[in-house]
Short mmCIF file of C-alpha atoms and ligand atoms in Angstrom, two decimals:
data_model
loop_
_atom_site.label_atom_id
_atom_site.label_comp_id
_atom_site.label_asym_id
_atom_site.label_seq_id
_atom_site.Cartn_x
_atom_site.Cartn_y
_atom_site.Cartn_z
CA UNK A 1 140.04 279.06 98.19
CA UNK A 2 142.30 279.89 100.65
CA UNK A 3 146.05 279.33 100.41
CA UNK A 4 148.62 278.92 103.05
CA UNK A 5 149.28 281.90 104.61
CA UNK A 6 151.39 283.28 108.39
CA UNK A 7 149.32 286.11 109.76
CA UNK A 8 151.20 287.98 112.54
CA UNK A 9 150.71 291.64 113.35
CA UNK A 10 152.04 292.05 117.04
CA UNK A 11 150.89 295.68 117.10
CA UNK A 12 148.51 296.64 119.91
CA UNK A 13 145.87 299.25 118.45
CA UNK A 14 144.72 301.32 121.04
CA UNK A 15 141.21 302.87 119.69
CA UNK A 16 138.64 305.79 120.39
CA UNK A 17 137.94 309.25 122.42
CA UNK A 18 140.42 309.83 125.34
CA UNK A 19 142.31 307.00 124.64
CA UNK A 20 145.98 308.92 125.03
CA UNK A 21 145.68 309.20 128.26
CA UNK A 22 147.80 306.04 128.76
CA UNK A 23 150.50 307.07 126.96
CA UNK A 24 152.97 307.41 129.89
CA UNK A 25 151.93 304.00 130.86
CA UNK A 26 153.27 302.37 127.46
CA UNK A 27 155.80 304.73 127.28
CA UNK A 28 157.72 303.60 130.20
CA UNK A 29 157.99 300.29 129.61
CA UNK A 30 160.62 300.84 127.22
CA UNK A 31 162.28 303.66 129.19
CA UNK A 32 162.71 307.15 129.96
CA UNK A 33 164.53 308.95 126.82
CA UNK A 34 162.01 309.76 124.14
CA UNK A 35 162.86 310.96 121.16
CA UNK A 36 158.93 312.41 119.85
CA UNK A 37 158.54 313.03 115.91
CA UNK A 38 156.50 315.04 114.17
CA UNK A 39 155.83 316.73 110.83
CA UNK A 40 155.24 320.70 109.94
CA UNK A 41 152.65 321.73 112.85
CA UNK A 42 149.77 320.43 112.92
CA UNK A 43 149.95 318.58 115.51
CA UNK A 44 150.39 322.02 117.55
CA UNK A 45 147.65 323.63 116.05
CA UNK A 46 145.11 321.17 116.88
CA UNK A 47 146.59 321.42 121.04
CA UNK A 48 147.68 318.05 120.79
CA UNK A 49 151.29 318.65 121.39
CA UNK A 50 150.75 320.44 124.27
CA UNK A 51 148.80 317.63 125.50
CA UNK A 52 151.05 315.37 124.86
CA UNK A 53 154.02 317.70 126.72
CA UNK A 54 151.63 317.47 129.79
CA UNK A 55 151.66 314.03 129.51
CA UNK A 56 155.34 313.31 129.00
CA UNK A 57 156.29 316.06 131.74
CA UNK A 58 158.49 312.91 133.72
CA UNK A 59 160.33 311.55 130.91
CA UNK A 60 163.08 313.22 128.95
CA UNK A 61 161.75 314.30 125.49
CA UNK A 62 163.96 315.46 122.96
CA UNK A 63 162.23 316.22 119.45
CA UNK A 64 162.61 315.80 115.50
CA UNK A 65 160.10 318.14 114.04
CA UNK A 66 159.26 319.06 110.25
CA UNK A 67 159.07 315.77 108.71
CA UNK A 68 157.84 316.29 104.80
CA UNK A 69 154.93 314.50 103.45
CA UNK A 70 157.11 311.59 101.39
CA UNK A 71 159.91 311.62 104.37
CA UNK A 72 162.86 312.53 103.35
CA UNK A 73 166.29 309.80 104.39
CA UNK A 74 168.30 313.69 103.83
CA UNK A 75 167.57 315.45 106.61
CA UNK A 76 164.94 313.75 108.56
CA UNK A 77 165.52 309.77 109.09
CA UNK A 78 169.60 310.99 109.25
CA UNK A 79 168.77 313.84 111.86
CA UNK A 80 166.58 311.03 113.98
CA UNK A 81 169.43 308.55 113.62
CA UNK A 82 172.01 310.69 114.71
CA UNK A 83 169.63 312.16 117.77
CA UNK A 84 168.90 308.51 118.91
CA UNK A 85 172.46 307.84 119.15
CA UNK A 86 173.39 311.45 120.73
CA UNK A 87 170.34 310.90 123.27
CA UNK A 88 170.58 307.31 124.21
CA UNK A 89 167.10 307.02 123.13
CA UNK A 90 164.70 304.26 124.52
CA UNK A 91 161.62 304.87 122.41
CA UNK A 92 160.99 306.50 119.37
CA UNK A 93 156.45 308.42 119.66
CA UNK A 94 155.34 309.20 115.85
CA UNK A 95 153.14 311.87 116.32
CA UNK A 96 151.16 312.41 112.67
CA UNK A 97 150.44 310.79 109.63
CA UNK A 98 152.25 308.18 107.44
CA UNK A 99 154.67 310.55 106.54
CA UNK A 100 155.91 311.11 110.34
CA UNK A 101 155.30 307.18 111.12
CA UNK A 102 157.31 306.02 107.70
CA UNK A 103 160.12 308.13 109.32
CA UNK A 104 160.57 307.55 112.07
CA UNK A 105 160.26 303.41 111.54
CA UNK A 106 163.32 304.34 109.07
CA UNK A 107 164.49 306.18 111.77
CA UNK A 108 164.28 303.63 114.24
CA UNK A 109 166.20 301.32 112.34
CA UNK A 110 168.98 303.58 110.65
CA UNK A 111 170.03 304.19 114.34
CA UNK A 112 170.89 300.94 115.49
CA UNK A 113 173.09 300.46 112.28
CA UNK A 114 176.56 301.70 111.96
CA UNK A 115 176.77 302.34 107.83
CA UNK A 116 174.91 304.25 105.63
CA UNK A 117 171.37 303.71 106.26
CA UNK A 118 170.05 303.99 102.75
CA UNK A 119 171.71 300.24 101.97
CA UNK A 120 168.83 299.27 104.95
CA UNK A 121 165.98 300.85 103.18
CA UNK A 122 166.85 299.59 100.04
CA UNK A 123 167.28 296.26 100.54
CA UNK A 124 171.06 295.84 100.54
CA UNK A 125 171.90 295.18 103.97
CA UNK A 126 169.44 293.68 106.59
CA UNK A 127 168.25 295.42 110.03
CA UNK A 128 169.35 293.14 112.83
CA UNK A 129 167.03 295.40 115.24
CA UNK A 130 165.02 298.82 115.87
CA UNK A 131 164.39 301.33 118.50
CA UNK A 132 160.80 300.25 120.09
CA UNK A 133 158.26 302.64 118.01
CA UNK A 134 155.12 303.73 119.48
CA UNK A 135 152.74 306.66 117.62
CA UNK A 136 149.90 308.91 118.03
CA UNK A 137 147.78 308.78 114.84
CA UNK A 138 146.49 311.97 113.24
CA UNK A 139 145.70 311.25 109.09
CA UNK A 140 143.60 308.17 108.22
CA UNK A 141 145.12 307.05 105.21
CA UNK A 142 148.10 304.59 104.92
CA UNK A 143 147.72 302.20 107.61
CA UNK A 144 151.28 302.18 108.78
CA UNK A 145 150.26 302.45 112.15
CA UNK A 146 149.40 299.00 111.68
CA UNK A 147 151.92 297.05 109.36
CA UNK A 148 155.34 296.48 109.06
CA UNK A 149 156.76 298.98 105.97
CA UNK A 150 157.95 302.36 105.10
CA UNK A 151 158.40 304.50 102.39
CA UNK A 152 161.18 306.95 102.22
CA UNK A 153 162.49 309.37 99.62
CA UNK A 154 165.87 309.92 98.48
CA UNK A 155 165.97 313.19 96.34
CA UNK A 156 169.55 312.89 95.99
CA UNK A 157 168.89 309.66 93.67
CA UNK A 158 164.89 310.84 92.61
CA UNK A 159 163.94 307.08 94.83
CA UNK A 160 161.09 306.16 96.84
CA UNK A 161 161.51 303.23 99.02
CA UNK A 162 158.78 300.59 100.19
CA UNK A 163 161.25 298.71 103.06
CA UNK A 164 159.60 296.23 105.34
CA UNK A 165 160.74 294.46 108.31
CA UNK A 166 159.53 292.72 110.96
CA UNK A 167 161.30 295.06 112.96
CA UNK A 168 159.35 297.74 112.48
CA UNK A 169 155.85 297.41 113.47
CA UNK A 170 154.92 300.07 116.17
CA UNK A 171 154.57 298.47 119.53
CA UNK A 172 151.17 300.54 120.11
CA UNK A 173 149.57 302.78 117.89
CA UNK A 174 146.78 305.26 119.65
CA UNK A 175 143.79 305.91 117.25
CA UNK A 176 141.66 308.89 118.13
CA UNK A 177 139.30 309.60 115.71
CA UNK A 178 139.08 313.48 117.18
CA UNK A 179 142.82 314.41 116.00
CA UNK A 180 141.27 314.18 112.42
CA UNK A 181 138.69 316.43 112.75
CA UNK A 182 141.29 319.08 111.24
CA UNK A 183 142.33 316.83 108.54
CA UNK A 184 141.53 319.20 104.84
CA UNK A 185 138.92 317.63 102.22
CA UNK A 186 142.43 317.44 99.99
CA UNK A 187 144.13 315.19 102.52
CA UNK A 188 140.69 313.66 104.11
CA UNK A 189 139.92 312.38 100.17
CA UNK A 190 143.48 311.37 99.46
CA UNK A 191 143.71 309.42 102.52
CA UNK A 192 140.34 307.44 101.48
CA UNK A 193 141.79 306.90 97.71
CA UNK A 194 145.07 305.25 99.31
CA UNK A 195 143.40 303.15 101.54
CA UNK A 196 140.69 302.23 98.47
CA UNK A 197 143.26 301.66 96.44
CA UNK A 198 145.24 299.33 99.10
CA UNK A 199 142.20 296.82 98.95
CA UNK A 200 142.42 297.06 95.35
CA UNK A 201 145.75 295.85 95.07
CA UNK A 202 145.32 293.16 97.23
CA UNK A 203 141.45 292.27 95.34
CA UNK A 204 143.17 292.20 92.59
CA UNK A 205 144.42 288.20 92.26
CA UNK A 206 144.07 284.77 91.43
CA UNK A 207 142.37 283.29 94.16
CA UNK A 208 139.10 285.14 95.29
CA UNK A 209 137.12 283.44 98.13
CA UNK A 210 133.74 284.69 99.84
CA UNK A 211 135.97 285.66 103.24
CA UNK A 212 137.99 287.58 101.40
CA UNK A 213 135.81 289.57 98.75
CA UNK A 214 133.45 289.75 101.43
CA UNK A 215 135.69 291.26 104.13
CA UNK A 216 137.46 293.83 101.35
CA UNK A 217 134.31 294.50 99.98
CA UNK A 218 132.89 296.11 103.41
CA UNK A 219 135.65 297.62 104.17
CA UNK A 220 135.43 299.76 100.91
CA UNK A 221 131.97 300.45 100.91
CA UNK A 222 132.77 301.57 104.77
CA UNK A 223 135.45 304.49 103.05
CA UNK A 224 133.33 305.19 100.15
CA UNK A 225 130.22 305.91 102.20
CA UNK A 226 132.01 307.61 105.03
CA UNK A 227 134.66 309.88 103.27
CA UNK A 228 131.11 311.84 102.28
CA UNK A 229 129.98 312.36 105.48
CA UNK A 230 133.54 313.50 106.47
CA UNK A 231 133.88 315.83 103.68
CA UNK A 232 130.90 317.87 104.78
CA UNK A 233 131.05 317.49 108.20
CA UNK A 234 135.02 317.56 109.31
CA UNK A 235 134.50 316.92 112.83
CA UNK A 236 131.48 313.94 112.76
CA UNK A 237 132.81 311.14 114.93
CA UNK A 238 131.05 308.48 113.40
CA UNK A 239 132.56 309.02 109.65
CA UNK A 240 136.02 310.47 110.88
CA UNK A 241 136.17 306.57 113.59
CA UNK A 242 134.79 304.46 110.47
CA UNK A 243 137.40 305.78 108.47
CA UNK A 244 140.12 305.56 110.88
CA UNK A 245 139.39 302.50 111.41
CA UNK A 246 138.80 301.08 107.91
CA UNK A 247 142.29 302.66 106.77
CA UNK A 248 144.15 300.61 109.44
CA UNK A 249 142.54 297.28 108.27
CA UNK A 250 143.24 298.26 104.45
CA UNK A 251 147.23 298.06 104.52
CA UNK A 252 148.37 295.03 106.72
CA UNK A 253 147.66 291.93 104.92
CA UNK A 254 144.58 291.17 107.19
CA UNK A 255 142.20 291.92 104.34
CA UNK A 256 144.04 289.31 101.92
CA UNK A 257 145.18 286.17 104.90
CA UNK A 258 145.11 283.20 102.11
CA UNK A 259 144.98 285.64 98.56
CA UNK A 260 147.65 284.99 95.89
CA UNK A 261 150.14 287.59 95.25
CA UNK A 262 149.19 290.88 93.75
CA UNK A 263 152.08 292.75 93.17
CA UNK A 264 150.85 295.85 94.62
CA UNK A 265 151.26 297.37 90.93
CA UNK A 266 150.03 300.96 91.21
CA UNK A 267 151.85 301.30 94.11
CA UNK A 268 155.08 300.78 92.24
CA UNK A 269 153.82 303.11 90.07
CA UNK A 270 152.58 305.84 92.20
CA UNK A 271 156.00 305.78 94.17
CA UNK A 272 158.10 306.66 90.94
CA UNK A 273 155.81 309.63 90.43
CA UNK A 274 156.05 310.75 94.05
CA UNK A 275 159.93 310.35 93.69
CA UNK A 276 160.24 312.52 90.55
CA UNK A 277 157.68 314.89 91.26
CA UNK A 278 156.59 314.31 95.21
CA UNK A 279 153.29 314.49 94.96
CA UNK A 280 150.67 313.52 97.15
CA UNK A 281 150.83 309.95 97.07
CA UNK A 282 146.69 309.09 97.88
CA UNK A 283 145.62 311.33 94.69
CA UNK A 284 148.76 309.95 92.17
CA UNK A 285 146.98 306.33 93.00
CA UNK A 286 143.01 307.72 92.64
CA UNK A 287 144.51 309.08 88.91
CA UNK A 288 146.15 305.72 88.36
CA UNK A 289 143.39 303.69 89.28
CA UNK A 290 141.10 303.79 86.40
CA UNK A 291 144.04 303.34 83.48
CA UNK A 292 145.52 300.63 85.25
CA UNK A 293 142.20 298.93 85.34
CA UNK A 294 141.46 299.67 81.51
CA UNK A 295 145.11 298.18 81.11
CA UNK A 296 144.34 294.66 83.26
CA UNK A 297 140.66 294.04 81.86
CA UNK A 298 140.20 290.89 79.97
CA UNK A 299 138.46 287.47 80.15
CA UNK A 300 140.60 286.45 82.63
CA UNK A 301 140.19 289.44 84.83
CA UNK A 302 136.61 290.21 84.19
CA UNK A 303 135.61 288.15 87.01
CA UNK A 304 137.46 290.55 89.24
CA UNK A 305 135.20 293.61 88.42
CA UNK A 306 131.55 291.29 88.02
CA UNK A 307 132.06 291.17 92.04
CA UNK A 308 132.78 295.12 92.22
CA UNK A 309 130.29 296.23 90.05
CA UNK A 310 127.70 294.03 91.68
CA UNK A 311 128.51 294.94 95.38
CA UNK A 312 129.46 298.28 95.39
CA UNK A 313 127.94 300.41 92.10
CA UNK A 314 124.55 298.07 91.97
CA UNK A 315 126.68 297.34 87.99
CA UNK A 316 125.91 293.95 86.31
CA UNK A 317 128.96 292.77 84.69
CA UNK A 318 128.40 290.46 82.13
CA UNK A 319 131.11 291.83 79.46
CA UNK A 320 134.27 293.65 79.26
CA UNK A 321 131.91 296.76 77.84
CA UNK A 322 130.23 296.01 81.22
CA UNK A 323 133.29 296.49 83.20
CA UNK A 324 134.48 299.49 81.89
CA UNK A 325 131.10 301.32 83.36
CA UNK A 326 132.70 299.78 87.10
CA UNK A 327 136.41 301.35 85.77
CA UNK A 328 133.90 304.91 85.11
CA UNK A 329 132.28 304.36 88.63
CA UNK A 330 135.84 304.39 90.37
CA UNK A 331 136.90 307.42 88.38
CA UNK A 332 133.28 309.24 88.94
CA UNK A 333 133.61 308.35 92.72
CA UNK A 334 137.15 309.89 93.32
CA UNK A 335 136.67 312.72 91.18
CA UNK A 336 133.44 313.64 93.17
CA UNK A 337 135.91 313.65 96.26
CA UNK A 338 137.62 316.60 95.01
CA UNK A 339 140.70 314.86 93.52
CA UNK A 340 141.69 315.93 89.99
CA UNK A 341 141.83 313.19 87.78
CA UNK A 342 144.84 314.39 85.88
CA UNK A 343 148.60 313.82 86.63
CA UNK A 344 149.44 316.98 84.95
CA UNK A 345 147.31 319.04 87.20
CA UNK A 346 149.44 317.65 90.20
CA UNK A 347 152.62 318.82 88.02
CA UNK A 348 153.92 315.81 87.00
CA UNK A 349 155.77 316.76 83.58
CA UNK A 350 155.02 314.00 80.52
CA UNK A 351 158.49 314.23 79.19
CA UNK A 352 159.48 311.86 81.82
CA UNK A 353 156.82 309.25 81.47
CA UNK A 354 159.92 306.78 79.76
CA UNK A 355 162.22 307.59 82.48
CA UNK A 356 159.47 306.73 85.20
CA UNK A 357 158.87 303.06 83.48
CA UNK A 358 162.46 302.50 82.86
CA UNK A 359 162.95 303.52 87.06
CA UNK A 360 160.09 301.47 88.21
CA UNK A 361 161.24 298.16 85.61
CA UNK A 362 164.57 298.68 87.61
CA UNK A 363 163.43 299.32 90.95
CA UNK A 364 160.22 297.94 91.42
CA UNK A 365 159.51 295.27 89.06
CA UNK A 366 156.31 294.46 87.69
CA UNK A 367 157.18 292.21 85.72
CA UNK A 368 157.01 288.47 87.34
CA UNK A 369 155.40 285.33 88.86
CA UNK A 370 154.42 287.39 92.01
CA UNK A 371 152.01 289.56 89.89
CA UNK A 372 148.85 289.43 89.05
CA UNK A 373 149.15 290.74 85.57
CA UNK A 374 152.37 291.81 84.60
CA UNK A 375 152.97 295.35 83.24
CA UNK A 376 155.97 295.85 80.93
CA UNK A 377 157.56 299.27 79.75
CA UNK A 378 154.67 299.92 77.21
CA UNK A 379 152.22 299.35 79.39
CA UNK A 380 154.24 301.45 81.97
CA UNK A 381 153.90 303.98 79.17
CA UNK A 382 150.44 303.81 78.44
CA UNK A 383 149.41 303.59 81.97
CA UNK A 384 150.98 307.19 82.50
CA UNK A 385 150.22 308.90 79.20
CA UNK A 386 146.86 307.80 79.66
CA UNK A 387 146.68 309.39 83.77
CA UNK A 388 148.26 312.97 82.38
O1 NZQ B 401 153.22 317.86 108.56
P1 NZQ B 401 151.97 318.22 109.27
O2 NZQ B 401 151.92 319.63 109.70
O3 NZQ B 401 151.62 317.28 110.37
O4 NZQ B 401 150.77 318.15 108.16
C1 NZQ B 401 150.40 316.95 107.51
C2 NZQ B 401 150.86 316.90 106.06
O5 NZQ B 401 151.00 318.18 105.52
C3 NZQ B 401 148.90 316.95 107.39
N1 NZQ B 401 148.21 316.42 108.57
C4 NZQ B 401 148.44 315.25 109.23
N2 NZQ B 401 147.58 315.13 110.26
C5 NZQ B 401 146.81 316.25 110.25
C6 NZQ B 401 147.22 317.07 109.19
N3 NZQ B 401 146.64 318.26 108.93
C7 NZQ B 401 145.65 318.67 109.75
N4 NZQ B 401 145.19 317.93 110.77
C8 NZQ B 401 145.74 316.72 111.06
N5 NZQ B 401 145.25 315.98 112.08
O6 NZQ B 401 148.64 316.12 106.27
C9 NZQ B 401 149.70 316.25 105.33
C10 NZQ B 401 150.04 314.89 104.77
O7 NZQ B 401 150.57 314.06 105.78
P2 NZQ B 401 151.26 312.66 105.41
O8 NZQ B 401 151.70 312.05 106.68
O9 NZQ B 401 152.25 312.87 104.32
O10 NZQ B 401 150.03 311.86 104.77
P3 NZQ B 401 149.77 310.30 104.71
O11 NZQ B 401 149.33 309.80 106.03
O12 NZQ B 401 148.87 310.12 103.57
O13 NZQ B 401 151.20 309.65 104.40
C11 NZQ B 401 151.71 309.57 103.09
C12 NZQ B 401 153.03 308.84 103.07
O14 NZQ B 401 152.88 307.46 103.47
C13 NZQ B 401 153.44 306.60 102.47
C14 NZQ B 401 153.23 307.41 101.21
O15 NZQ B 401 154.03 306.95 100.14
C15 NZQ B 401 153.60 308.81 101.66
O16 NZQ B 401 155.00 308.97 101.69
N6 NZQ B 401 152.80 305.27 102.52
C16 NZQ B 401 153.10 304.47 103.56
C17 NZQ B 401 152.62 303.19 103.66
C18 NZQ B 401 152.97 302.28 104.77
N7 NZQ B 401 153.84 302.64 105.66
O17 NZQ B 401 152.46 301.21 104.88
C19 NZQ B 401 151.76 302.62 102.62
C20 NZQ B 401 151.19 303.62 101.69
O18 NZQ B 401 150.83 302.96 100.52
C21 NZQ B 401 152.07 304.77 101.38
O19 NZQ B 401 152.99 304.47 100.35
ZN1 ZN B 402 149.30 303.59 99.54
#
């Protein structure tokens, strides 16, 4: 069945080889002061700075560089802020992955507000507007090149932030799959497991229908088969477009038009251990996966996992035994990808699994209407002891 839903993504996607060539084009339609954004190099290693210099040679460009995988409000989206305001910027280009995209969406609305932007990105106060956001992709992985929230770490206070707004969708968002040719295996498999795990949360609910199975379905057998290819060969087109591609579609609600809520659980979870010990936010969810699954399988649920068994590990699911050979598939499949299936071999320290459920309880619930199954502190607790 399909339930009531509002679908509206006004981002333009603009997709394939070459495509950045029109850059200037959408670029001046919002003006002539661009502030560009980007993260630790990269982007200048694989020449695509300098092309995008070239490109920009009529416009004034001013620059916020060295933005941190799990972007930092202290320095980064405060340094933006403050150069939007200094520059009388017109546009905000994202040049990179999540990380640089979550930023500077923080960015673009911290700088239209005159208190302290970390009441915006947590909820307390409400953007009334943003800087227009346009980005140059470079890291299949999160989709927030095509939806409407960002996450943003506050070491001061050991928080991650999920903040949406409406505000906050890029305008246009150029996909070429060639700027991920350099992408490592590390990132190239982490990137798959978020995106994986972003159809799983949204799977993951009360009210399956064939459009929507069917549609989530393909677009994980699309990462499982392709993250393969682009493991052993970095720079093959075909994987490296499939996956861009299938990474945009997994985080902006398209997949799920009509679902029930989910409640997006690991993700609450994997942002408390990113906030206490930043780690790479794709492979924290991969670990999680499995052990929240063992958590959530009953009679209820075990409908859930008959229809991933059957479609993508060839697994009849008849039983709850049955199921937990589909829970052994998921951990067998991203553990073949390279990612370790321990949290303790990312450095996350097991002396602060009750602090980590007591901070997600308080920050993040998972515990009401709006989820799927509800997890409470023990489960919290056994969830993480069980991912160490
Ligand atoms: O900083 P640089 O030098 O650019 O290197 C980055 C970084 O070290 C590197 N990289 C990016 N493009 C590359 C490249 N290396 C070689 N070649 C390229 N073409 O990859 C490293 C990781 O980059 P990052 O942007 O951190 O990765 P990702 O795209 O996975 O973003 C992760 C962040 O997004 C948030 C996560 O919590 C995390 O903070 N998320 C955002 C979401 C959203 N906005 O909707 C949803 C997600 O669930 C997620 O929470
Ligand atoms: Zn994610």
């Amino acid at each position: 069945m399909i339930n009531n839903f509002t679908y509206n993504t006004p981002t333009k996607l603009v997709f394939g080889s070459g495509v950045i060539k029109d850059l200037p084009n959408v670029l001046k339609e919002y003006g002539n002061n661009v502030l560009l954004t980007y993260g630790g190099g990269s982007i200048k290693k694989i020449g695509l700075y300098d092309e995008i210099k070239t490109l920009l040679k009529d416009f004034n460009v001013y620059e916020l560089n060295g933005i941190e995988p799990n972007p930092k409000y202290d320095p980064s989206v405060l340094d933006g802020a403050r150069l939007c305001r200094e520059n009388n910027i017109d546009v905000i280009l994202a040049v990179g992955g999540g990380s640089v995209i979550d930023c500077s969406k923080a960015i673009a609305v911290c700088a239209l507000y005159d208190g302290e932007g970390w009441d915006i990105i947590s909820g307390k106060v409400k953007a009334k507007g943003a800087i227009p956001l346009v980005d140059v992709l470079t890291l299949a992985a999160t989709g927030s090149e095509y939806d409407s929230g960002a996450v943003i770490s506050n070491t001061a206070i050991n928080d991650k932030r999920g903040y949406g707004s409406k505000y906050i969708f890029p305008k246009v968002s150029f996909l070429d799959p060639r700027y991920t040719f350099s992408v490592s295996k590390w990132q190239t498999a982490c990137g798959t497991a978020d995106a994986i795990n972003h159809i799983l949360e949204q799977f993951f609910q009360e009210t399956p229908s064939i459009i929507n199975d069917g549609l989530m379905i393909s677009v994980i057998k699309s990462l499982m088969a392709n993250v393969s290819v682009a493991l052993n060969e970095p720079d093959n087109y075909e994987a490296r477009s499939e996956l861009m591609y299938a990474c945009s579609l997994a985080c902006n609600g398209i997949l799920s038009n009509g679902c029930s809520s989910s409640g997006w659980p690991m993700h609450s979870i994997e942002h408390a251990l990113s906030a206490f010990f930043d780690i790479t936010h794709g492979a924290g969810l991969a670990i999680i996966t499995p052990h929240w699954m063992e958590e959530i399988l009953s009679d209820r649920t075990l409908n859930r996992f008959m229809v991933l068994g059957n479609e993508l590990f060839n697994i009849r699911v008849n039983t709850k035994e049955d199921a937990k050979l589909v829970i052994k598939a998921f951990y067998d499949f991203f553990k073949g990808i390279g990612i370790s299936m321990h949290l303790k071999d990312l450095g996350v320290d097991s002396n602060k699994i009750e602090e980590m459920a007591t901070h997600i309880l308080e920050n993040d619930s998972t515990v009401g209407n709006y989820m799927y199954v509800n997890l409470d502190k023990d489960a919290l607790i056994r969830i993480l002891k069980a991912s160490m």
